[in-house]
Amino acid sequence: MRVVVFTFGAGQMLTEHTSPRAVVVTLLEGEMQFDVAGEPNIMKPGDVIYLAPDESHAVVALTDCRMQLVMVDTEA
């Protein structure tokens, strides 16, 4: 398991990509659009999104924000 905290300025983005690990995203501060497999989700503090391994996703910070990612290896 790996935990990472990202900080974004308003307007910053991550283009569509995937991760080989399962990921649990929690928005800690601010507001962001988090697209999963092309479907937009507006996240507010406390919202959580689960990403299966290799699921495509992209991020746009609507305000200054901070998010936590917990990446989990799904192989035994």
C-alpha atoms as an extended CHARMM CRD file, in Angstrom:
* protein
*
        76  EXT
         1         1  MET       CA              0.0000000000        0.0000000000        0.0000000000  PROA      1               0.0000000000
         2         2  ARG       CA              1.1770000000        3.5230000000       -0.7670000000  PROA      2               0.0000000000
         3         3  VAL       CA             -0.3850000000        6.8120000000        0.3940000000  PROA      3               0.0000000000
         4         4  VAL       CA              0.2430000000       10.0580000000       -1.5100000000  PROA      4               0.0000000000
         5         5  VAL       CA             -1.1960000000       13.5580000000       -0.9990000000  PROA      5               0.0000000000
         6         6  PHE       CA             -1.4500000000       15.8480000000       -4.0470000000  PROA      6               0.0000000000
         7         7  THR       CA             -1.9930000000       19.6140000000       -3.9640000000  PROA      7               0.0000000000
         8         8  PHE       CA             -3.4320000000       21.3750000000       -7.0270000000  PROA      8               0.0000000000
         9         9  GLY       CA             -3.9180000000       25.0350000000       -7.8570000000  PROA      9               0.0000000000
        10        10  ALA       CA             -7.2200000000       26.0620000000       -9.4230000000  PROA      10              0.0000000000
        11        11  GLY       CA             -7.1910000000       25.0930000000      -13.1050000000  PROA      11              0.0000000000
        12        12  GLN       CA             -4.4230000000       22.5010000000      -12.8060000000  PROA      12              0.0000000000
        13        13  MET       CA             -5.1420000000       19.1460000000      -14.3860000000  PROA      13              0.0000000000
        14        14  LEU       CA             -3.9100000000       15.6230000000      -14.8990000000  PROA      14              0.0000000000
        15        15  THR       CA             -4.7330000000       14.2640000000      -18.3350000000  PROA      15              0.0000000000
        16        16  GLU       CA             -6.3790000000       10.8830000000      -18.7210000000  PROA      16              0.0000000000
        17        17  HSD       CA             -4.2040000000        8.0240000000      -17.4910000000  PROA      17              0.0000000000
        18        18  THR       CA             -4.3900000000        4.6640000000      -15.6950000000  PROA      18              0.0000000000
        19        19  SER       CA             -2.7330000000        2.9510000000      -12.7360000000  PROA      19              0.0000000000
        20        20  PRO       CA             -1.9230000000       -0.7500000000      -12.4860000000  PROA      20              0.0000000000
        21        21  ARG       CA             -3.0330000000       -0.6060000000       -8.8340000000  PROA      21              0.0000000000
        22        22  ALA       CA             -6.4550000000       -0.1630000000       -7.2600000000  PROA      22              0.0000000000
        23        23  VAL       CA             -6.7490000000        3.4290000000       -5.9850000000  PROA      23              0.0000000000
        24        24  VAL       CA             -8.9720000000        5.0670000000       -3.3690000000  PROA      24              0.0000000000
        25        25  VAL       CA             -9.1430000000        8.8570000000       -3.7820000000  PROA      25              0.0000000000
        26        26  THR       CA            -10.3730000000       11.1420000000       -0.9900000000  PROA      26              0.0000000000
        27        27  LEU       CA            -10.7520000000       14.8700000000       -1.5550000000  PROA      27              0.0000000000
        28        28  LEU       CA             -9.4290000000       16.6550000000        1.5320000000  PROA      28              0.0000000000
        29        29  GLU       CA             -9.9300000000       20.3170000000        0.5480000000  PROA      29              0.0000000000
        30        30  GLY       CA            -11.4210000000       22.3050000000       -2.3380000000  PROA      30              0.0000000000
        31        31  GLU       CA            -13.4550000000       21.1170000000       -5.3160000000  PROA      31              0.0000000000
        32        32  MET       CA            -12.4180000000       19.1180000000       -8.3600000000  PROA      32              0.0000000000
        33        33  GLN       CA            -13.7960000000       17.3520000000      -11.3840000000  PROA      33              0.0000000000
        34        34  PHE       CA            -12.6360000000       13.7440000000      -11.3530000000  PROA      34              0.0000000000
        35        35  ASP       CA            -13.4550000000       11.8720000000      -14.5620000000  PROA      35              0.0000000000
        36        36  VAL       CA            -13.6180000000        8.0710000000      -14.3590000000  PROA      36              0.0000000000
        37        37  ALA       CA            -13.8110000000        6.2160000000      -17.6840000000  PROA      37              0.0000000000
        38        38  GLY       CA            -14.9780000000        9.4750000000      -19.2980000000  PROA      38              0.0000000000
        39        39  GLU       CA            -17.7420000000       10.1280000000      -16.7450000000  PROA      39              0.0000000000
        40        40  PRO       CA            -17.3340000000       13.4300000000      -14.8260000000  PROA      40              0.0000000000
        41        41  ASN       CA            -17.7480000000       13.5070000000      -11.0380000000  PROA      41              0.0000000000
        42        42  ILE       CA            -17.6490000000       16.7480000000       -9.0490000000  PROA      42              0.0000000000
        43        43  MET       CA            -15.8620000000       16.0550000000       -5.7740000000  PROA      43              0.0000000000
        44        44  LYS       CA            -16.1590000000       18.0840000000       -2.5720000000  PROA      44              0.0000000000
        45        45  PRO       CA            -14.2430000000       17.6010000000        0.6970000000  PROA      45              0.0000000000
        46        46  GLY       CA            -14.8580000000       14.1440000000        2.1490000000  PROA      46              0.0000000000
        47        47  ASP       CA            -15.9640000000       12.5850000000       -1.1610000000  PROA      47              0.0000000000
        48        48  VAL       CA            -14.3270000000        9.2580000000       -2.0410000000  PROA      48              0.0000000000
        49        49  ILE       CA            -13.8380000000        7.5470000000       -5.4120000000  PROA      49              0.0000000000
        50        50  TYR       CA            -12.6160000000        3.9810000000       -5.9760000000  PROA      50              0.0000000000
        51        51  LEU       CA            -10.6490000000        3.1660000000       -9.1310000000  PROA      51              0.0000000000
        52        52  ALA       CA            -10.1690000000       -0.4280000000      -10.2230000000  PROA      52              0.0000000000
        53        53  PRO       CA             -6.7410000000       -1.3420000000      -11.6140000000  PROA      53              0.0000000000
        54        54  ASP       CA             -6.2170000000        0.0570000000      -15.1340000000  PROA      54              0.0000000000
        55        55  GLU       CA             -9.3670000000        2.2260000000      -14.9770000000  PROA      55              0.0000000000
        56        56  SER       CA             -8.8790000000        5.4650000000      -16.9300000000  PROA      56              0.0000000000
        57        57  HSD       CA             -9.2210000000        8.7290000000      -15.0260000000  PROA      57              0.0000000000
        58        58  ALA       CA             -8.4280000000       12.4550000000      -15.2830000000  PROA      58              0.0000000000
        59        59  VAL       CA             -8.5280000000       15.3920000000      -12.8650000000  PROA      59              0.0000000000
        60        60  VAL       CA             -9.2780000000       19.1300000000      -13.1260000000  PROA      60              0.0000000000
        61        61  ALA       CA             -8.9770000000       21.3060000000      -10.0120000000  PROA      61              0.0000000000
        62        62  LEU       CA            -11.9750000000       23.6580000000       -9.9310000000  PROA      62              0.0000000000
        63        63  THR       CA            -10.4740000000       25.4650000000       -6.9040000000  PROA      63              0.0000000000
        64        64  ASP       CA             -7.2180000000       25.0990000000       -4.9940000000  PROA      64              0.0000000000
        65        65  CYS       CA             -7.4910000000       21.5910000000       -3.5910000000  PROA      65              0.0000000000
        66        66  ARG       CA             -5.7720000000       18.7030000000       -1.8840000000  PROA      66              0.0000000000
        67        67  MET       CA             -6.4870000000       15.0070000000       -2.3900000000  PROA      67              0.0000000000
        68        68  GLN       CA             -5.2170000000       11.7920000000       -0.8610000000  PROA      68              0.0000000000
        69        69  LEU       CA             -4.5890000000        8.6650000000       -2.9350000000  PROA      69              0.0000000000
        70        70  VAL       CA             -4.2630000000        5.2390000000       -1.3700000000  PROA      70              0.0000000000
        71        71  MET       CA             -2.7870000000        2.8300000000       -3.9240000000  PROA      71              0.0000000000
        72        72  VAL       CA             -3.2690000000       -0.8540000000       -3.1600000000  PROA      72              0.0000000000
        73        73  ASP       CA             -1.5350000000       -3.7910000000       -4.7980000000  PROA      73              0.0000000000
        74        74  THR       CA             -4.2690000000       -6.2850000000       -5.6190000000  PROA      74              0.0000000000
        75        75  GLU       CA             -1.9190000000       -9.2140000000       -6.2290000000  PROA      75              0.0000000000
        76        76  ALA       CA             -1.3090000000      -11.5640000000       -3.2980000000  PROA      76              0.0000000000
